[in-house]
Coordinates of C-alpha atoms and ligand atoms in Angstrom, one line a residue:
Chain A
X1 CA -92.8 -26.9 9.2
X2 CA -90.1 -29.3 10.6
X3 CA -90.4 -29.8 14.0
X4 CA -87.4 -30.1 16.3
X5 CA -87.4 -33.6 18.3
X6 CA -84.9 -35.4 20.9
X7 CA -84.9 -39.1 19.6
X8 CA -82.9 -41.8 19.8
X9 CA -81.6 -44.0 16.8
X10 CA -84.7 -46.7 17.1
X11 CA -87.0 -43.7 17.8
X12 CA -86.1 -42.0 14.6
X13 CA -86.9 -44.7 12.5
X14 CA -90.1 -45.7 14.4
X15 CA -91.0 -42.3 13.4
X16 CA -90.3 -42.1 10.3
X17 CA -92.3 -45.4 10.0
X18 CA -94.9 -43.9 11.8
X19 CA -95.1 -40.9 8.9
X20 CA -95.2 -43.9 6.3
X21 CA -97.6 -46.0 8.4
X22 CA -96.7 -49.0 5.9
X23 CA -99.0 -51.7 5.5
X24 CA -98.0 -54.4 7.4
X25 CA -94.6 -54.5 10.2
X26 CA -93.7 -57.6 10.9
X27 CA -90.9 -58.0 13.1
X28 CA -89.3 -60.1 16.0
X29 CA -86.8 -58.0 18.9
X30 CA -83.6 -58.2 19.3
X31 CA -81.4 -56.2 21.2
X32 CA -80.4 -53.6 20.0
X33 CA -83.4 -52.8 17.6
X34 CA -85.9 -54.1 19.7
X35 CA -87.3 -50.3 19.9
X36 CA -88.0 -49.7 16.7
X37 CA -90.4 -52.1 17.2
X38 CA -91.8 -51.6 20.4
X39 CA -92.6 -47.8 19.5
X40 CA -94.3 -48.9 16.3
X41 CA -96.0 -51.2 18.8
X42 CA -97.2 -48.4 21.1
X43 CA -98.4 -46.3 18.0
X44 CA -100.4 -49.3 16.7
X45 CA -101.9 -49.3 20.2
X46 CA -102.6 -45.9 20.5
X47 CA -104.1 -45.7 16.9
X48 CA -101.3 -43.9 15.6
X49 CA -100.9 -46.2 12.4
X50 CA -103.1 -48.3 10.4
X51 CA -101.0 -50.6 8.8
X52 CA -101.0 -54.4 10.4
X53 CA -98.5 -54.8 13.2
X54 CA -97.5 -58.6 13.3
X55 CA -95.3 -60.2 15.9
X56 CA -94.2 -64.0 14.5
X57 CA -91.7 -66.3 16.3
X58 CA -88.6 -65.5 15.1
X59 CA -86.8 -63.2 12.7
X60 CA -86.9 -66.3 9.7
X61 CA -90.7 -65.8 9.9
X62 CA -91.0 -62.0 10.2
X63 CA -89.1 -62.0 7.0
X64 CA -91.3 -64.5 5.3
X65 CA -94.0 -62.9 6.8
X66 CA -92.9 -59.4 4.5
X67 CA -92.6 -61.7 1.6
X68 CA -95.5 -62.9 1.8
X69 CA -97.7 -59.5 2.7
X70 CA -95.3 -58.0 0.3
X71 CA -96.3 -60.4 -2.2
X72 CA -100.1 -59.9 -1.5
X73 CA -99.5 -56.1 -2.2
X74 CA -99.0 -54.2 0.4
X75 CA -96.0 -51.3 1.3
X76 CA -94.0 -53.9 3.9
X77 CA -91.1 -53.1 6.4
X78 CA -89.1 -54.9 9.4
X79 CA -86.6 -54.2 11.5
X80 CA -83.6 -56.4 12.9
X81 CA -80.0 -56.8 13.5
X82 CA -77.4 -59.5 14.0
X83 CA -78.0 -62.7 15.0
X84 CA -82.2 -61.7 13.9
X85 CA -80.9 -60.3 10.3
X86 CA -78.8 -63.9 10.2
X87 CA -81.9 -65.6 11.1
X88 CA -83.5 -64.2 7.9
X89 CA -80.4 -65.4 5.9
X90 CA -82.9 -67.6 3.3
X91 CA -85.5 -65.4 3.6
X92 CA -83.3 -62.0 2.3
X93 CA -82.3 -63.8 -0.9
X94 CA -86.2 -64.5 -1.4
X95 CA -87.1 -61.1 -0.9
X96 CA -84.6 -59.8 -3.4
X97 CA -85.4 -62.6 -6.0
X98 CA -89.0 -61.6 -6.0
X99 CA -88.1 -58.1 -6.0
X100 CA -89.8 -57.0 -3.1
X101 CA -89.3 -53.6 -1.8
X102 CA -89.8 -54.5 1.4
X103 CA -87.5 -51.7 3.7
X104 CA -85.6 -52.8 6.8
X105 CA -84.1 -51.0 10.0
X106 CA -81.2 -52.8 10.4
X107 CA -79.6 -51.6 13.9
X108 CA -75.7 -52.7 13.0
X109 CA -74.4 -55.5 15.4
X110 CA -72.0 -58.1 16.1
X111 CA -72.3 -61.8 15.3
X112 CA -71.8 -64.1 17.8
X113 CA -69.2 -66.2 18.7
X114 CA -68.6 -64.6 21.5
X115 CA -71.6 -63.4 22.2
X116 CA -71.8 -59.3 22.1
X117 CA -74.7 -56.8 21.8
X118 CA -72.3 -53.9 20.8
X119 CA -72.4 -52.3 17.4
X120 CA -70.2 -53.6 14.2
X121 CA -71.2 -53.9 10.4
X122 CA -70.7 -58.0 10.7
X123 CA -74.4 -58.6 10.1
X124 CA -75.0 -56.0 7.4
X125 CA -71.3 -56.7 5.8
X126 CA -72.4 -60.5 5.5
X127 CA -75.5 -59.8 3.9
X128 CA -73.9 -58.1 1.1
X129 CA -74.5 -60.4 -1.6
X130 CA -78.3 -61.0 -0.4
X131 CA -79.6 -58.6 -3.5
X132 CA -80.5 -55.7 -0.9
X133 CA -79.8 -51.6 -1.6
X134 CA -77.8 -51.4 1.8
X135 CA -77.6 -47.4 3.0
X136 CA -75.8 -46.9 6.1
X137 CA -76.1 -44.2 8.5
X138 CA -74.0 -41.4 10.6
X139 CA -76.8 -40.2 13.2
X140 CA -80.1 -40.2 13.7
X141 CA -81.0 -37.4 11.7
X142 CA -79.7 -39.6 9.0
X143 CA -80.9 -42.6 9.9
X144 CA -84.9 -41.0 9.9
X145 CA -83.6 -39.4 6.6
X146 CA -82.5 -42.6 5.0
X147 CA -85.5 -45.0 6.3
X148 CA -88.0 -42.5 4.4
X149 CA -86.1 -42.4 1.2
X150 CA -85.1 -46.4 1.6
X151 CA -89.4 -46.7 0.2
X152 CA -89.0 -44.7 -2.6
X153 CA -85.8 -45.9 -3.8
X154 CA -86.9 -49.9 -3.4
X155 CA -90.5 -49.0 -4.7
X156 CA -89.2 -47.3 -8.0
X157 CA -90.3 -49.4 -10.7
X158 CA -87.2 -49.6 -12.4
X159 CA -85.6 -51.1 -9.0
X160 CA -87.8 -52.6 -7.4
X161 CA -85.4 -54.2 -5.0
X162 CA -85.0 -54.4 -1.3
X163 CA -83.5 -52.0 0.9
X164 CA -82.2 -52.1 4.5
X165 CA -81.2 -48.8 6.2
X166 CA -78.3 -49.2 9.1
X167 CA -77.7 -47.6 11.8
X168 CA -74.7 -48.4 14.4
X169 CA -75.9 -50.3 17.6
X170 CA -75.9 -48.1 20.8
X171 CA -74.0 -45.4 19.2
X172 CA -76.8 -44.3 17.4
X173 CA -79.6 -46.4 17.7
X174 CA -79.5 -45.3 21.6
X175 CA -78.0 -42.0 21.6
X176 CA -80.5 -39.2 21.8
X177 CA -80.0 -36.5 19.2
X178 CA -82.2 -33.1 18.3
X179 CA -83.6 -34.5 15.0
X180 CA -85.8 -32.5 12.5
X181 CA -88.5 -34.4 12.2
X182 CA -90.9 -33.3 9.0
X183 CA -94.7 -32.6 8.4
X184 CA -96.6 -36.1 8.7
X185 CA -98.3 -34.9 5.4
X186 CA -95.1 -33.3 3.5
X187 CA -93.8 -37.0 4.1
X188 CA -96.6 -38.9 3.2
X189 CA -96.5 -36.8 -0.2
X190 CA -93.0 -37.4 -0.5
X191 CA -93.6 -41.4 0.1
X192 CA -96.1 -41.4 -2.3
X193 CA -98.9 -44.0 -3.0
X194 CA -97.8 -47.4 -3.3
X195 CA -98.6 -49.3 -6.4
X196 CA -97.7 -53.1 -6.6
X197 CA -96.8 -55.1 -9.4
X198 CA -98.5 -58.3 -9.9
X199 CA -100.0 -58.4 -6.2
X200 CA -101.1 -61.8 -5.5
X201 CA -104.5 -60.5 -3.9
X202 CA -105.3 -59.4 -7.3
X203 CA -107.3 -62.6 -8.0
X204 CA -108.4 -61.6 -11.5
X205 CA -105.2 -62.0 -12.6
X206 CA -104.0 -65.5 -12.5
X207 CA -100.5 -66.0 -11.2
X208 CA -97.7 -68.1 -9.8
X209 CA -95.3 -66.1 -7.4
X210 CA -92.2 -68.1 -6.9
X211 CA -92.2 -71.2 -9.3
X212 CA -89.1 -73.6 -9.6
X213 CA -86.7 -72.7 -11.9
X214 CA -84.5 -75.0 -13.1
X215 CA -81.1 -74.8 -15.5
X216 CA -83.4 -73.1 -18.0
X217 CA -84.7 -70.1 -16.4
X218 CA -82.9 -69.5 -13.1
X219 CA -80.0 -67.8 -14.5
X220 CA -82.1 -65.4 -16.7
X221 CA -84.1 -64.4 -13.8
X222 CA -81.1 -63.8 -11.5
X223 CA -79.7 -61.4 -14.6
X224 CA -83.1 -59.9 -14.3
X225 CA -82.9 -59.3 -11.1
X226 CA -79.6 -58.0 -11.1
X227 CA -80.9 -55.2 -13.2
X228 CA -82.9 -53.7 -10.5
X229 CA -80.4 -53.2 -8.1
X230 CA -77.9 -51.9 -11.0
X231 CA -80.7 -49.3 -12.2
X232 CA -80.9 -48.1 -8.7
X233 CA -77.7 -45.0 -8.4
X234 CA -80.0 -43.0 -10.8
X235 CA -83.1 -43.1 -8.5
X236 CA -80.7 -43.0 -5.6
X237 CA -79.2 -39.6 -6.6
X238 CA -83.0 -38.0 -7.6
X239 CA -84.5 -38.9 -4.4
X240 CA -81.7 -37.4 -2.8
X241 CA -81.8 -34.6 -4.5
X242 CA -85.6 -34.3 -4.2
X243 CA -85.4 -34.5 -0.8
X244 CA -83.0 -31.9 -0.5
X245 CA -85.0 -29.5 -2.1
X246 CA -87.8 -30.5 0.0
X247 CA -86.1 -30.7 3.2
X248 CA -82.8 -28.7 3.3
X249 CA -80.8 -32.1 3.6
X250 CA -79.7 -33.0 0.1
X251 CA -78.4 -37.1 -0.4
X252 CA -76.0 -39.3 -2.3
X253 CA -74.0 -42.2 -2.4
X254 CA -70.9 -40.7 0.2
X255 CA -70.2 -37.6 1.8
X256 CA -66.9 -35.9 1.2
X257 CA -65.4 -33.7 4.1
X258 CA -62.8 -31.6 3.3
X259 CA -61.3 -33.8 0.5
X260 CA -60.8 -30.7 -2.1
X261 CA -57.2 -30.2 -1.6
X262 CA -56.7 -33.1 0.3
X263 CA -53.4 -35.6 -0.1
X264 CA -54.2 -38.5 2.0
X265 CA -58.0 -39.4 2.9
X266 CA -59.5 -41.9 5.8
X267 CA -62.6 -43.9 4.1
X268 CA -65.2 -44.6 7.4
X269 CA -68.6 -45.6 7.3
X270 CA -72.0 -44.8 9.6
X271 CA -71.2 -43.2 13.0
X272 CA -67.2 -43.2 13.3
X273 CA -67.4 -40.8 10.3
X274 CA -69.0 -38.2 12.8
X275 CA -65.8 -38.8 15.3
X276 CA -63.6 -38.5 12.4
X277 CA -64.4 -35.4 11.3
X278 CA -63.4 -33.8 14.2
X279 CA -60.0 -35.6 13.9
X280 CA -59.9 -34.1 10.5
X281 CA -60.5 -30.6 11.8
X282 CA -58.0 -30.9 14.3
X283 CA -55.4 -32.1 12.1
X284 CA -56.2 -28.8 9.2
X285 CA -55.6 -26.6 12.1
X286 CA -52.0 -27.8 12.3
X287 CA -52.3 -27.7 8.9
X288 CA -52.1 -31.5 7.6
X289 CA -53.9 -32.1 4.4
X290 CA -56.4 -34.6 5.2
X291 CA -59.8 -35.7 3.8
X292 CA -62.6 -38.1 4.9
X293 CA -65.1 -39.6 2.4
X294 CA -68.0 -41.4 4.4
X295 CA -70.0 -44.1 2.1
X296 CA -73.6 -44.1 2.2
X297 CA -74.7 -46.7 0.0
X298 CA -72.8 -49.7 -0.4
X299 CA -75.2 -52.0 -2.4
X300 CA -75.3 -50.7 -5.2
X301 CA -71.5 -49.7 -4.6
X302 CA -71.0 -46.5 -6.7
X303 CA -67.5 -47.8 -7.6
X304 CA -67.1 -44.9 -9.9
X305 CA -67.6 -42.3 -8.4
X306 CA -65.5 -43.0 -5.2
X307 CA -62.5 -43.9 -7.4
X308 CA -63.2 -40.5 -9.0
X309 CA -62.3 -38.6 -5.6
X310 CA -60.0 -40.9 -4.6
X311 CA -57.7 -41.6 -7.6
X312 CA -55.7 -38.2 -6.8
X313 CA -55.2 -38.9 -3.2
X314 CA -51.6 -40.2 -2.6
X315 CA -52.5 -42.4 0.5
X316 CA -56.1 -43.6 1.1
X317 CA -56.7 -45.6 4.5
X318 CA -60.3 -47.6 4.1
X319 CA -61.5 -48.4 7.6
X320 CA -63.8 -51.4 8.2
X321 CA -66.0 -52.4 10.7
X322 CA -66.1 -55.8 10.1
X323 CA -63.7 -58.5 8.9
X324 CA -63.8 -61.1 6.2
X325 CA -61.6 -64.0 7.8
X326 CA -59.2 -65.6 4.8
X327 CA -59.9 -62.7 2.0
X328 CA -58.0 -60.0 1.0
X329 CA -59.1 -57.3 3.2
X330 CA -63.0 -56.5 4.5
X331 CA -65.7 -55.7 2.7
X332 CA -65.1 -51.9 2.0
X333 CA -61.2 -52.1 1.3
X334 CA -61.7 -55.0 -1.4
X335 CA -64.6 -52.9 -3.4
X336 CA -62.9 -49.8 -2.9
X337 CA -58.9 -51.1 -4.4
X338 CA -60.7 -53.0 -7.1
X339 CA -62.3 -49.8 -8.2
X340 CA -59.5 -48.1 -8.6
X341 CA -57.8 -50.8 -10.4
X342 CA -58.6 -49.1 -13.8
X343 CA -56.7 -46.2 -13.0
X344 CA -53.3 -45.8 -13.9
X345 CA -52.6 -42.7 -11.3
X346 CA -54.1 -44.2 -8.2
X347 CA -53.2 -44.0 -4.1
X348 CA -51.7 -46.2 -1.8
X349 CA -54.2 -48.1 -0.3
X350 CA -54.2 -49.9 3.4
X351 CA -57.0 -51.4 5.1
X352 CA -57.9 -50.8 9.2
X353 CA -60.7 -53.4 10.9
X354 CA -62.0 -51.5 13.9
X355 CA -64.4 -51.4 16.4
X356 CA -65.5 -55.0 16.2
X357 CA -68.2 -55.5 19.0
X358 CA -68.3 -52.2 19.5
X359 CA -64.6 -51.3 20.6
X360 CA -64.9 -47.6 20.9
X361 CA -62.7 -46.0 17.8
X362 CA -61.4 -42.1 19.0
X363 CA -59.9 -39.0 17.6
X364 CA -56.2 -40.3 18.6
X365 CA -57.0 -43.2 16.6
X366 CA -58.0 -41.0 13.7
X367 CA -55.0 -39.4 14.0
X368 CA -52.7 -42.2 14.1
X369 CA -54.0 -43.5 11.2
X370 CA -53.8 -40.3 9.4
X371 CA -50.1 -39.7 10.2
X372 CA -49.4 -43.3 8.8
X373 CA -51.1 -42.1 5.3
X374 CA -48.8 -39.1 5.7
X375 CA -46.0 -41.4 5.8
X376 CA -46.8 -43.8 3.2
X377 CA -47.5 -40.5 0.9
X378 CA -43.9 -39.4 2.0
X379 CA -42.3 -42.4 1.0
X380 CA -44.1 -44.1 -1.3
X381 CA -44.3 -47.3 0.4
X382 CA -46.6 -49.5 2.2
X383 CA -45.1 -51.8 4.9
X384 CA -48.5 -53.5 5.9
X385 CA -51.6 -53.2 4.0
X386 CA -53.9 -54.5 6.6
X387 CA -54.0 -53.7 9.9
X388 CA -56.4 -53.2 13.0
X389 CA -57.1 -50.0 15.3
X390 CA -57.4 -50.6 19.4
X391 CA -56.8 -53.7 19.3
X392 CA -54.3 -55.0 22.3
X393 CA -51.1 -56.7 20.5
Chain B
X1 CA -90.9 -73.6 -27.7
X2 CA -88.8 -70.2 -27.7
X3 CA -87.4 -69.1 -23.8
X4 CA -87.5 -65.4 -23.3
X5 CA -84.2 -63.5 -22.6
X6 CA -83.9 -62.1 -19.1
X7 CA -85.4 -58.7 -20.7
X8 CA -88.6 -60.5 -21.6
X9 CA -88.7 -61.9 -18.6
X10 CA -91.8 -60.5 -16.0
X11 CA -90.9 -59.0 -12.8
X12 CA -90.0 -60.9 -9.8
X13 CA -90.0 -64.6 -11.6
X14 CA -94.0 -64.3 -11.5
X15 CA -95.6 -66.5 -14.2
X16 CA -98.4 -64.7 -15.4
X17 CA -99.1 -67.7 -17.3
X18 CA -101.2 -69.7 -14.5
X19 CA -101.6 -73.3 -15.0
X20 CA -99.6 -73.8 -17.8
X21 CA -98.3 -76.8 -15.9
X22 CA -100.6 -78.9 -18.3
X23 CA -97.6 -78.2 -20.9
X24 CA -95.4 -80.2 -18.7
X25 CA -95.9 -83.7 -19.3
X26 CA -94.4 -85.4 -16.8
X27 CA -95.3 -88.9 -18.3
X28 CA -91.8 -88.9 -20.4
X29 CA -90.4 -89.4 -16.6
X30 CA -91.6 -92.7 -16.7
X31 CA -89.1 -95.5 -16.8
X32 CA -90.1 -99.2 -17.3
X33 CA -93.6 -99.6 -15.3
X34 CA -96.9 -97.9 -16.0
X35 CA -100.0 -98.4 -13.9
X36 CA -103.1 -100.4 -16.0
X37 CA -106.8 -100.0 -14.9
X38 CA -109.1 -102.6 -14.9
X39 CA -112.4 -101.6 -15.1
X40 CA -114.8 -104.4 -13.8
X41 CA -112.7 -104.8 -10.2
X42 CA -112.8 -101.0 -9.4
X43 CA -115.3 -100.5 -6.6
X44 CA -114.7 -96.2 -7.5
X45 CA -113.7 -95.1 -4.3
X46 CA -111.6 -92.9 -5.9
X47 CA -108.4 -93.2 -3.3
X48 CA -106.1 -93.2 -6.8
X49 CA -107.0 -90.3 -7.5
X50 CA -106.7 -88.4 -4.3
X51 CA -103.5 -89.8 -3.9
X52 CA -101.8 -89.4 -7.4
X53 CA -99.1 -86.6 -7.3
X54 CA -99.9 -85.7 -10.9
X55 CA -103.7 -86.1 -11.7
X56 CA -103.2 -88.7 -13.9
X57 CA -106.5 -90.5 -12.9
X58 CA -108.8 -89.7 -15.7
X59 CA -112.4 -89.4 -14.3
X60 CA -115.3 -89.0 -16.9
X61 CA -118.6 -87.7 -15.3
X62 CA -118.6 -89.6 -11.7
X63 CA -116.4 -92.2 -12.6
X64 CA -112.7 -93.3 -12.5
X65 CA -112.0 -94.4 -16.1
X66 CA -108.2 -95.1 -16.8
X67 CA -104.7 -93.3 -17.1
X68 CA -103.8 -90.3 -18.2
X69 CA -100.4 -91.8 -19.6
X70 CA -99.1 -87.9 -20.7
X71 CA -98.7 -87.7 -17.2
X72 CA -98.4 -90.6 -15.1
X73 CA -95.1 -91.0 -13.8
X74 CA -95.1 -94.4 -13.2
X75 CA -95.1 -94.3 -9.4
X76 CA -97.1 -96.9 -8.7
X77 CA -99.0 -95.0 -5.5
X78 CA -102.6 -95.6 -7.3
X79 CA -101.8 -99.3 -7.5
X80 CA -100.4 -99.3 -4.0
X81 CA -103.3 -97.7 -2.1
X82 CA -106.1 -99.6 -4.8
X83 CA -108.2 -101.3 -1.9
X84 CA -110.2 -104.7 -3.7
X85 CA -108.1 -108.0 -2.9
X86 CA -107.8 -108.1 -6.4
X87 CA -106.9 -104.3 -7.2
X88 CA -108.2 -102.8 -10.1
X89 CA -104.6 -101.1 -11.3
X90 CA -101.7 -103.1 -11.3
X91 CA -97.8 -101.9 -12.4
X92 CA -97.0 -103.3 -15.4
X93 CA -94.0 -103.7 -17.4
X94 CA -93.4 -101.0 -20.3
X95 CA -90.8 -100.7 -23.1
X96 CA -89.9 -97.4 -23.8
X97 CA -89.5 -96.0 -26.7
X98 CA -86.4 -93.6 -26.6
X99 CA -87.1 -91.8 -29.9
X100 CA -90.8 -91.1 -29.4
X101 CA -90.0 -89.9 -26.3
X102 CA -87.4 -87.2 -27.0
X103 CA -89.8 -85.8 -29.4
X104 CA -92.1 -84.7 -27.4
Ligands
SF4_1 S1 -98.6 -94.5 -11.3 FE1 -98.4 -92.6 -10.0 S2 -98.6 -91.0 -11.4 FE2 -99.3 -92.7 -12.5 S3 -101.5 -92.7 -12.2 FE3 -100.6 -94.0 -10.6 S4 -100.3 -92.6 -8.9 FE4 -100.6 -91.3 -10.7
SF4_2 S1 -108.3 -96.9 -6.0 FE1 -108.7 -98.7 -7.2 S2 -110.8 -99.2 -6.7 FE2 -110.5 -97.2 -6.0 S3 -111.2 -95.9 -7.7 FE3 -109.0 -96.2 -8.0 S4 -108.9 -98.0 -9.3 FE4 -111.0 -97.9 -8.5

């Protein structure tokens, strides 16, 4: 039986990673993740978990420290944000290229300059092309969701693949929430054993992890590792579906909420999708016909299936929390209009950055944005495709 | 010899084939000196061989006993570190033959 818990963000995943108990946590703090690791500290010291808790000097080693316990053969995870997951920058590419499934906690934060502690998607958003499954969460009940099935998914042998699990700075990874939290043995079962491939501590088996690759080979083994993240949506969707039927909380790649009949649909990821659903209630009481579809994996993007719901909307606003200076729109907006490039009946399409270092986003702000879809569907036309919310002009 | 596709390939860029370095033979990177042993100055103290990047000293039994030219680079480090006044390898000029080279 499920038990009903009041944890914060960090404490959620600590738990979940207490359930786990994976062999070796290697981690440095940072604000604001720093009590993921700390908890996981306290239940190494109180004998809560038997897996090796290792503290290294910085976030470059902590992820070359997963590589390399990862590599030996053991069920690996971390847990970082920001400036800490930029710090890892060399190390993420290594992890994916080796196709470790090492799973990270990644509370979402700004990158500095100016220095800010507040929650944005900067440090996850940048990391994008690292090779890692990114999964991003609304609250805590997903994030403890997410950080369980982040294993499975990275550990299936046809992916075999990194996976970080994010959860907004502050907003969630501080905000205490009633969480179910499950059986420490249902979850265990649902984890499974862990069985690696090639482990280096297999000494009968002779091996080089890692060996140069020149013009030869490097390009075959980047198309091979390519493969694992692309054979990922199919494990995605069963573990999400098993864990519905385990749980009560089914999974997949986005949520839609109240998009059936809907004409114009806001696109927000992690926790402003919670605020925004009230805006959305709010505005079907008076009747507006407006839709939110929140994205919960982004690598592998399930292109798709998001143009699928989106391609009969007449206005779709995609709402970023980070920017990409010089490029045609952020992150989301540019893999959300190029999937619905093959479609000859497809919405308008404008792009909002908000909440950068952790500028709050409201209902009003929902609603203004919604009323500018309303208009664009009205008329047809798109005066500016990008714009920002809360941001003094 | 035949390169495997990226299917063939085995997971995570590991090469199950251990020590198969020995099919490398690093001696085509030579270009224009080669070291040459000379037996009755070498007092075997052995400090070319623990400072050769590519184990090209060949030791038979206890005993340095020449070049393993398949792999010597040409560097010239055994020569450099050889300790007798009169060293036992010296760099000497080589001519290189470009055609017996490209097929190996
Ligand atoms: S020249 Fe360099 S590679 Fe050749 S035997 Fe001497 S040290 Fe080794
Ligand atoms: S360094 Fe010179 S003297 Fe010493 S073992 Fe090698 S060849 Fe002989």
């Amino acid at each position: 039986m499920s038990t009903l818990k009041t944890l914060n963000g960090n404490q959620s995943v600590a738990e979940a990673a207490r359930q786990i108990d994976p062999d070796v946590v290697a981690a440095y703090p940072i604000t604001p993740s720093t009590s993921i690791v700390e908890t996981i500290a306290k239940f190494k010291a109180d004998g809560l978990i038997t897996g090796e808790f290792v503290c290294p000097e910085s976030e470059h080693s902590a992820m070359s420290l997963c590589i390399g316990a990862a590599s030996g053969g053991g069920r690996v995870m971390t847990a970082t944000g920001s400036q800490g997951l930029a710090l890892m920058w060399e190390m993420l590419y290594i992890a994916a290229g080796l196709r470790l499934p090492i799973v990270a906690g990644i509370v979402n934060r700004s990158l500095s300059a100016p220095i800010n502690i507040h929650g944005d998607h900067s440090d996850t958003m940048g990391a994008r092309d690292s090779g890692w499954i990114q999964i991003y969460s609304e609250n805590c009940q997903e994030a403890y969701d997410n950080f369980i099935q982040a294993f499975r998914i990275a550990e299936h042998l046809d992916v075999r693949t990194p996976a970080l699990v994010g959860l907004d700075g502050f907003i969630i990874s501080h905000s205490l929430e009633g969480i179910q939290v499950e059986d420490d043995e249902k979850i265990k079962k649902f984890a499974g054993e862990y069985k690696p491939v090639y482990p280096m501590l297999d000494t009968d088996q002779k091996k080089t992890v890692g060996p140069i690759d020149f013009t030869d080979y490097y390009f075959e083994h980047k198309r091979n590792q390519i493969e694992g993240i692309e054979n990922a949506p199919k494990v995605i969707e069963e573990v999400g579906k098993e864990f519905g039927k385990e749980f009560g909380r089914e999974y997949g790649f986005f949520e839609e909420y109240r998009t059936d009949d809907a004409e114009v649909c806001i696109v927000v990821m992690s926790s402003a999708a919670g605020t925004c659903k009230d805006a959305v209630d709010e505005l079907r009481n008076q009747g507006k016909k407006v839709g939110l579809l929140k994205p919960r994996v982004f690598r592998p993007f399930p292109h798709r299936k998001i143009a699928e719901v989106l391609k009969r909307m007449k206005a779709v606003a995609v709402l970023d929390r980070s920017s990409s200076p010089g490029a045609f729109g952020a992150p989301l907006f540019t893999e959300i209009r190029s999937a619905l490039y093959d479609y000859p009946e497809r919405p308008k399409i404008v792009n909002y950055v908000y909440g950068l270092g952790g500028r709050d986003i409201k209902g009003e702000h929902f609603k203004e944005v919604a009323s500018k879809l309303e208009r664009i569907a009205k008329t047809g036309k798109v005066e500016e495709i990008y714009g920002y919310i809360n941001l003094r002009e | 010899m035949k390169k495997e596709t990226w299917k063939e390939l085995t997971l995570g860029t590991i090469n199950l084939n251990a020590g198969n370095s020995v099919q490398n033979l690093t001696g085509t990177w030579r270009s224009g000196k080669k070291p040459q042993f000379i037996e009755d100055k070498c007092i075997q103290c052995f400090f070319c061989w623990l400072y050769c990047p590519h184990h090209a000293i060949e030791v038979q039994g206890e005993e340095v006993k020449g070049i393993k030219y398949d792999y010597c680079t040409g560097c010239g480090m055994c020569s450099e570190v050889c300790p007798p006044k009169e060293k036992a390898i010296v760099m000497v000029k080589e001519e290189i033959k470009l055609a017996e080279r490209s097929s190996k």
